Short mmCIF file of C-alpha atoms in Angstrom, two decimals:
data_model
loop_
_atom_site.label_atom_id
_atom_site.label_comp_id
_atom_site.label_asym_id
_atom_site.label_seq_id
_atom_site.Cartn_x
_atom_site.Cartn_y
_atom_site.Cartn_z
CA MET I 1 66.66 106.92 115.46
CA SER I 2 66.02 109.09 112.74
CA PHE I 3 64.33 112.59 112.37
CA GLY I 4 61.68 114.03 109.58
CA ASP I 5 60.70 112.87 106.06
CA ASN I 6 64.24 111.90 105.09
CA GLY I 7 64.25 109.86 108.66
CA ARG I 8 61.30 108.28 107.94
CA LEU I 9 62.73 106.78 104.69
CA MET I 10 66.21 105.70 106.32
CA ILE I 11 64.16 103.80 108.98
CA GLU I 12 61.77 102.43 106.66
CA GLY I 13 64.50 101.68 104.42
CA GLU I 14 66.49 99.82 106.86
CA TYR I 15 63.70 97.96 108.40
CA GLU I 16 62.86 96.40 104.71
CA SER I 17 66.37 95.82 104.07
CA LEU I 18 67.19 93.81 107.21
CA LYS I 19 63.77 92.03 106.75
CA ALA I 20 64.85 90.81 103.16
CA ILE I 21 68.68 90.03 104.24
CA HIS I 22 67.03 88.21 106.99
CA ALA I 23 64.93 85.91 105.14
CA VAL I 24 67.42 85.10 103.05
CA SER I 25 70.02 84.11 105.45
CA PRO I 26 69.02 84.80 109.13
CA ASP I 27 72.33 84.50 110.53
CA PHE I 28 73.53 87.14 108.30
CA ALA I 29 71.50 90.15 110.04
CA PRO I 30 69.72 90.91 112.74
CA GLU I 31 66.15 90.13 112.84
CA PRO I 32 63.97 93.49 112.52
CA TYR I 33 60.97 93.55 114.71
CA ALA I 34 59.24 97.01 113.94
CA TRP I 35 59.73 100.40 113.05
CA GLY I 36 57.36 103.26 113.66
CA LYS I 37 56.99 107.12 114.87
CA TYR I 38 57.27 108.45 118.73
CA ARG I 39 53.97 109.48 120.07
CA ASN I 40 53.23 113.09 120.90
CA ASP I 41 56.45 114.18 119.20
CA GLU I 42 56.69 117.13 117.55
CA GLU I 43 60.30 116.63 115.48
CA ASP I 44 58.76 113.52 113.97
CA THR I 45 61.28 111.19 115.54
CA TYR I 46 61.14 107.36 113.97
CA PHE I 47 62.45 104.49 115.51
CA LEU I 48 64.02 100.90 114.46
CA LEU I 49 63.66 97.89 116.61
CA ALA I 50 65.89 95.08 116.10
CA GLU I 51 67.57 91.80 117.34
CA TYR I 52 70.86 92.84 119.67
CA ARG I 53 73.77 91.37 118.67
CA GLU I 54 77.30 92.48 120.27
CA VAL I 55 79.66 93.50 117.60
CA GLY I 56 83.26 92.06 117.54
CA GLU I 57 85.77 92.12 115.06
CA GLN I 58 85.56 94.76 112.16
CA PRO I 59 85.52 93.78 109.19
CA PRO I 60 85.00 90.12 109.77
CA ASN I 61 87.18 87.40 108.68
CA PRO I 62 87.80 87.26 105.06
CA LEU I 63 86.76 83.52 104.32
CA ARG I 64 83.86 83.38 106.52
CA PHE I 65 82.36 86.96 105.32
CA THR I 66 82.84 86.18 101.57
CA ALA I 67 81.17 83.14 101.56
CA ARG I 68 78.23 84.15 103.68
CA LEU I 69 78.18 87.22 101.59
CA ALA I 70 78.05 85.06 98.49
CA GLU I 71 75.25 83.02 99.61
CA LEU I 72 73.11 86.18 100.20
CA HIS I 73 73.77 86.97 96.17
CA LYS I 74 73.26 83.30 95.28
CA LYS I 75 70.35 82.31 97.18
CA SER I 76 68.43 85.74 97.03
CA VAL I 77 65.41 85.95 94.66
CA SER I 78 63.99 89.21 92.99
CA PRO I 79 60.42 88.79 93.61
CA THR I 80 60.08 90.36 90.01
CA GLY I 81 62.76 88.71 88.51
CA LYS I 82 64.15 92.73 87.95
CA PHE I 83 66.58 95.05 89.42
CA GLY I 84 65.31 97.44 91.97
CA PHE I 85 63.39 97.25 95.29
CA HIS I 86 59.95 98.25 96.26
CA ILE I 87 60.13 101.00 98.59
CA ILE I 88 63.04 103.82 98.54
CA THR I 89 66.14 102.93 100.44
CA CYS I 90 68.99 105.17 101.79
CA HIS I 91 72.86 105.26 101.47
CA ALA I 92 73.61 106.76 104.85
CA LYS I 93 71.31 109.58 104.70
CA LEU I 94 70.52 109.85 101.52
CA PRO I 95 67.45 108.56 99.46
CA GLN I 96 68.72 106.12 96.40
CA ILE I 97 66.56 105.51 93.46
CA THR I 98 65.56 102.48 94.42
CA ASP I 99 61.60 102.19 94.30
CA CYS I 100 61.29 100.93 90.55
CA TRP I 101 61.73 97.43 88.86
CA GLU I 102 63.88 97.54 85.45
CA ASP I 103 64.47 94.50 83.37
CA SER I 104 68.06 96.10 82.21
CA TRP I 105 70.78 96.61 85.05
CA GLU I 106 72.25 99.44 82.81
CA VAL I 107 69.22 101.51 82.94
CA LEU I 108 68.85 101.15 86.75
CA TYR I 109 72.31 101.85 87.50
CA LYS I 110 72.35 104.98 85.27
CA LYS I 111 69.64 106.02 87.02
CA GLN I 112 71.51 105.38 90.67
CA LEU I 113 74.54 107.54 89.38
CA ALA I 114 72.91 110.21 87.82
CA HIS I 115 70.88 110.96 91.00
CA MET I 116 74.47 110.96 93.05
CA VAL I 117 75.59 113.40 90.42
CA LYS I 118 72.63 115.78 90.82
CA LEU I 119 73.02 115.36 94.62
CA ASP I 120 76.79 116.16 94.39
CA GLU I 121 76.08 119.12 92.28
CA GLU I 122 73.43 120.65 94.86
CA LYS I 123 75.90 120.36 97.30
CA HIS I 124 78.85 121.58 95.93
CA GLY I 125 77.87 124.08 92.99
CA ASP I 126 79.03 123.30 89.47
CA TRP I 127 82.35 122.37 88.12
CA PRO I 128 82.59 122.18 84.27
CA GLU I 129 85.29 119.85 84.02
CA PHE I 130 82.93 117.27 86.54
CA GLN I 131 79.88 117.57 84.66
CA ALA I 132 81.59 117.03 81.22
CA VAL I 133 83.26 113.69 82.42
CA SER I 134 80.41 112.49 84.31
CA ARG I 135 78.15 113.01 81.11
CA LEU I 136 80.26 111.18 79.26
CA VAL I 137 80.30 108.22 81.59
CA LEU I 138 76.36 108.07 81.77
CA GLU I 139 75.89 108.57 78.01
CA LYS I 140 79.10 106.37 76.62
CA VAL I 141 81.10 103.99 79.71
CA ILE I 142 77.46 102.94 81.12
CA PRO I 143 76.53 101.41 77.91
CA ARG I 144 79.82 100.21 77.23
CA LEU I 145 80.67 98.72 80.63
CA LEU I 146 77.13 97.56 81.39
CA ARG I 147 74.81 96.51 78.32
CA PRO I 148 77.30 93.37 77.55
CA LEU I 149 76.12 91.65 80.84
CA GLN I 150 72.70 91.08 79.28
CA SER I 151 73.61 91.25 75.73
CA GLU I 152 75.01 88.15 73.21
CA GLY I 153 73.42 85.69 75.11
CA ARG I 154 74.80 86.71 78.08
CA SER I 155 72.27 87.46 81.64
CA ILE I 156 73.32 88.13 85.22
CA LYS I 157 70.91 87.75 88.05
CA PRO I 158 69.52 90.35 90.17
CA CYS I 159 70.84 89.77 93.34
CA LEU I 160 69.76 91.16 96.92
CA VAL I 161 72.64 93.40 98.08
CA GLN I 162 73.50 94.73 101.36
CA GLY I 163 74.04 98.31 99.77
CA ASP I 164 76.30 100.28 101.58
CA MET I 165 79.54 97.20 102.62
CA TRP I 166 81.97 98.93 104.32
CA ASP I 167 83.93 98.01 107.53
CA GLU I 168 81.44 99.73 110.12
CA ASN I 169 78.44 98.16 108.60
CA THR I 170 79.52 94.46 108.59
CA ALA I 171 80.88 92.71 112.09
CA THR I 172 81.84 89.36 113.63
CA ASP I 173 79.29 88.06 116.17
CA MET I 174 80.43 87.87 119.43
CA ASP I 175 78.17 85.24 120.57
CA THR I 176 78.39 82.91 117.72
CA GLY I 177 81.80 84.07 115.68
CA GLU I 178 79.76 84.31 112.70
CA PRO I 179 80.01 87.31 110.44
CA PHE I 180 77.04 90.01 109.81
CA VAL I 181 75.72 93.14 108.25
CA PHE I 182 73.80 95.98 109.63
CA ASP I 183 72.67 99.41 108.54
CA ALA I 184 71.50 98.18 105.35
CA GLY I 185 70.22 100.11 101.90
CA SER I 186 69.10 97.12 100.02
CA PHE I 187 68.00 96.74 96.59
CA TYR I 188 68.13 93.61 93.78
CA ALA I 189 71.56 94.33 91.67
CA HIS I 190 74.34 93.11 89.60
CA ASN I 191 76.32 91.19 92.87
CA GLU I 192 79.69 92.97 91.45
CA TYR I 193 78.18 95.97 92.41
CA GLU I 194 78.44 95.34 95.90
CA ILE I 195 82.01 94.76 96.00
CA GLY I 196 82.39 98.19 94.09
CA ASN I 197 82.48 99.71 98.01
CA TRP I 198 85.72 97.84 98.58
CA ARG I 199 88.05 99.62 95.83
CA ALA I 200 88.26 102.62 97.98
CA PRO I 201 91.80 102.70 99.91
CA ARG I 202 90.23 104.05 103.06
CA HIS I 203 88.38 100.96 103.63
CA ARG I 204 89.68 97.61 104.95
CA LEU I 205 87.64 95.51 102.94
CA SER I 206 89.86 96.96 99.90
CA ASP I 207 92.43 94.56 101.04
CA LYS I 208 93.03 92.00 98.14
CA VAL I 209 92.18 89.15 100.70
CA TYR I 210 88.43 90.13 100.79
CA VAL I 211 88.02 90.20 96.49
CA LYS I 212 90.10 87.30 96.11
CA ASN I 213 87.78 85.36 98.27
CA TYR I 214 84.61 86.61 97.23
CA ARG I 215 85.54 85.56 93.78
CA ARG I 216 86.17 82.64 94.55
CA PHE I 217 82.25 81.79 95.98
CA PHE I 218 80.91 83.84 93.12
CA PRO I 219 82.92 83.74 89.73
CA ILE I 220 83.10 87.02 87.48
CA SER I 221 80.34 87.84 85.22
CA GLU I 222 81.01 87.80 81.44
CA PRO I 223 82.84 89.81 79.88
CA GLU I 224 85.29 88.99 82.63
CA ASP I 225 87.81 91.39 80.88
CA ASP I 226 85.85 93.96 81.94
CA TRP I 227 85.78 93.04 85.44
CA ASP I 228 88.10 95.99 86.87
CA ASP I 229 86.64 98.70 84.91
CA ARG I 230 83.38 97.61 86.54
CA ASN I 231 84.68 97.73 89.64
CA LEU I 232 85.94 101.03 88.93
CA LEU I 233 82.33 102.45 87.42
CA TYR I 234 80.85 100.66 90.79
CA SER I 235 83.04 102.80 93.13
CA LEU I 236 82.00 105.98 91.49
CA ARG I 237 78.28 105.71 92.76
CA PHE I 238 79.69 105.29 96.75
CA ASP I 239 82.61 107.51 96.45
CA LEU I 240 80.18 110.16 94.83
CA GLY I 241 77.63 109.40 97.73
CA ALA I 242 80.39 109.97 100.22
CA ALA I 243 81.42 113.19 98.84
CA VAL I 244 78.18 114.65 99.27
CA LEU I 245 78.00 113.42 102.69
CA ILE I 246 81.55 114.73 103.80
CA PRO I 247 82.14 118.19 102.44
CA GLY I 248 85.30 119.33 102.17
CA CYS I 249 87.05 115.84 101.37
CA ASN I 250 89.16 115.10 98.35
CA LEU I 251 86.34 112.27 97.51
CA ARG I 252 85.18 114.48 94.45
CA GLN I 253 88.40 114.82 92.87
CA ILE I 254 89.21 111.37 92.90
CA VAL I 255 85.21 110.50 91.54
CA LYS I 256 86.84 112.80 88.66
CA ASP I 257 89.91 111.08 88.02
CA GLY I 258 88.07 108.08 87.91
CA MET I 259 85.48 109.35 85.43
CA THR I 260 88.46 110.51 83.33
CA THR I 261 90.11 107.27 83.71
CA LEU I 262 87.11 105.38 82.02
CA CYS I 263 86.96 108.30 79.43
CA LYS I 264 90.28 108.20 78.08
CA LYS I 265 89.68 104.17 77.92
CA PHE I 266 86.09 103.88 76.24
CA CYS I 267 85.29 107.28 74.58
CA PRO I 268 88.46 109.13 74.22
CA GLN I 269 87.39 111.36 71.10
CA GLU I 270 84.57 112.36 72.92
CA LEU I 271 86.64 113.57 75.91
CA ILE I 272 89.01 115.27 73.60
CA ALA I 273 85.96 116.81 72.12
CA ALA I 274 84.51 117.96 75.50
CA THR I 275 88.05 119.09 77.11
CA GLU I 276 88.68 121.36 73.43
CA LYS I 277 85.30 123.32 74.32
CA MET I 278 86.56 124.14 78.09
CA ALA I 279 90.12 125.00 77.24
CA PHE I 280 89.48 128.81 76.42
CA VAL I 281 89.81 130.84 79.52
CA PRO I 282 88.57 134.54 79.05
CA SER I 283 91.66 136.79 79.62
CA LEU I 284 91.69 139.04 82.37
CA GLU I 285 92.48 142.67 81.71
CA PHE I 286 94.90 144.19 84.54
CA PRO I 287 96.33 147.25 84.38
CA ILE I 288 100.36 147.31 84.18
CA ASP I 289 101.27 150.47 85.94
CA GLU I 290 102.79 151.59 89.02
CA ASN I 291 99.38 151.74 90.68
CA TRP I 292 99.21 147.76 90.57
CA ASP I 293 99.29 147.02 94.46
CA GLU I 294 96.03 149.55 94.88
CA PHE I 295 94.47 147.97 92.05
CA GLU I 296 94.87 144.68 93.52
CA GLU I 297 93.56 145.32 96.98
CA HIS I 298 90.58 147.23 95.77
CA ASN I 299 89.54 143.95 94.13
CA GLU I 300 90.79 140.95 96.21
CA ASP I 301 87.57 141.01 98.32
CA GLU I 302 85.65 140.00 95.16
CA ASN I 303 87.65 137.42 94.37
CA ILE I 304 87.81 136.00 98.11
CA ARG I 305 83.99 135.95 97.67
CA GLN I 306 83.88 133.25 95.16
CA ALA I 307 83.21 129.61 96.09
CA ASP I 308 85.67 127.90 97.57
CA HIS I 309 84.90 124.34 96.00
CA LEU I 310 84.93 125.35 92.55
CA LEU I 311 88.14 124.51 90.38
CA VAL I 312 89.73 127.15 87.72
CA PRO I 313 90.37 125.55 84.50
CA VAL I 314 94.23 126.27 83.10
CA ARG I 315 95.19 126.02 79.42
CA GLY I 316 98.32 123.73 78.76
CA LYS I 317 99.64 121.99 76.00
CA VAL I 318 99.57 117.99 76.07
CA THR I 319 99.60 115.83 73.21
CA GLN I 320 97.04 113.44 72.55
CA ALA I 321 99.38 110.49 72.23
CA GLU I 322 100.38 110.99 75.98
CA GLU I 323 96.77 111.47 77.67
CA PHE I 324 94.03 110.12 74.78
CA GLY I 325 95.90 107.97 72.89
CA GLU I 326 97.69 108.41 69.41
CA GLY I 327 97.30 111.75 67.95
CA GLN I 328 98.74 115.64 67.20
CA ALA I 329 99.36 117.95 70.04
CA LYS I 330 96.03 120.33 70.85
CA ASP I 331 95.42 122.53 73.12
CA VAL I 332 93.23 120.96 76.07
CA LEU I 333 92.26 121.37 79.52
CA VAL I 334 94.77 120.68 82.19
CA ASP I 335 93.45 119.94 85.61
CA PRO I 336 95.49 121.61 88.05
CA PRO I 337 95.70 120.58 91.79
CA PHE I 338 92.31 121.13 93.56
CA GLU I 339 92.59 125.06 93.90
CA SER I 340 89.73 127.85 94.89
CA LYS I 341 88.89 130.57 93.59
CA ARG I 342 90.65 132.71 96.51
CA GLU I 343 94.14 130.71 95.55
CA SER I 344 93.68 131.36 91.77
CA GLY I 345 93.18 135.24 92.47
CA MET I 346 96.54 134.50 94.36
CA ARG I 347 97.96 132.68 91.74
CA VAL I 348 96.81 135.17 88.78
CA ARG I 349 97.86 137.97 90.80
CA ARG I 350 101.58 136.95 91.59
CA SER I 351 101.97 135.66 88.12
CA ARG I 352 100.91 139.12 86.74
CA GLN I 353 102.94 141.14 89.19
CA MET I 354 106.13 139.04 88.15
CA GLU I 355 105.01 140.28 84.77
CA HIS I 356 104.66 143.72 85.37
CA VAL I 357 108.14 143.27 87.45
CA GLY I 358 109.79 141.38 84.63
CA ARG I 359 108.72 144.30 82.19
CA LYS I 360 109.99 146.69 84.21
CA GLY I 361 113.33 144.65 84.80
CA SER I 362 114.11 144.30 80.98
CA LYS I 363 113.80 148.13 80.39
CA LYS I 364 116.28 148.39 83.42
CA ALA I 365 118.41 145.92 81.98
CA GLN I 366 117.99 147.31 78.00
CA LYS I 367 119.67 150.84 79.64
CA GLY I 368 122.30 149.12 81.51
CA ARG I 369 123.28 147.39 78.02
CA ARG I 370 123.15 150.51 76.18
CA ARG I 371 125.49 152.28 79.10
CA GLY I 372 127.70 149.27 78.78
CA LYS I 373 128.24 149.61 75.37
CA GLN I 374 128.81 153.02 75.45
CA LYS I 375 131.46 152.64 78.14
CA ALA I 376 132.98 150.07 76.12
CA LYS I 377 133.34 152.44 73.22
CA LYS I 378 135.12 154.86 75.55
CA ARG I 379 137.74 152.35 76.41
CA THR I 380 138.42 150.67 72.60
CA THR I 381 138.82 154.54 71.61
CA ILE I 382 141.29 155.34 74.54
CA LYS I 383 143.46 152.32 73.73
CA ARG I 384 143.64 153.08 70.09
#
């Protein structure tokens, strides 16, 4: 059951997804019978009625499971010959951009990822570094990795995908011993998109035996050399969706790291330019006097009120050779560990306090050295 307008999208989307999968491979998905809305229900509660199957091993046996998945991808045929779907489907509770038809897989995937980036920003707020690399991925990386799939004589077939293929959406049927899938959010996509969700170590499907066997049944698309980079690109879509669904987890940072890796490889100069723009951090004016503690206590609440999920940029010196390829040293943005505004404020206060103490200490040290020199002169004079 699901509730409200979003619940209707979820239920109808899953019904149509299971219907499409079952039509191609009846044993690979429960047969959906109907969906609808409860009568006389003020909460707008929606239901899905489907064939019952008893869930066994999750995920299923690698050999059987990947063979059936590859069969679905190979046998399915887009009704328009294009990428997309006839209605909106959902990734868990998140509506996807699927209700359109595109000749270009690059165009559809860009829409999908841009939509998830927008949902992430609405959920977590602004993060300039994340926005910079996500923009480069959308504008530079996606064309570089996905356009070659459909150019220079190459082509890919729009395949029906389950759409949210992770451990708990797959199982072995206890009655037949055959693998099956459920909780689908399907559309017609590049078949390798399905495998993007298997990259995450948190999933048991990330075991190399699953990918290895799938690739035996469905060969890698050309250019083959781009396989791993495409897989990382597709994983961003799933990890970003999980980051939106699970606030407070570290997946947003993982997505940013993945995007940065792709940008370093495919658009390093643009990444350098983007990070240089963000490298400047306005200096904070703190009084260096005896009233430091009172000043900080007065301003601490303001620091605490800042959004905990935002990162604070920190300047640092790195070399282009180390980070982005050959070149000279540059001032660029160095990503600190995931740090909240509160933590950052505490770090800045500590550093300023240490600076203040250091200045006071250096004055005392200078006085001590002068006194030491004066005593040394006196001892030298007495000896003479």
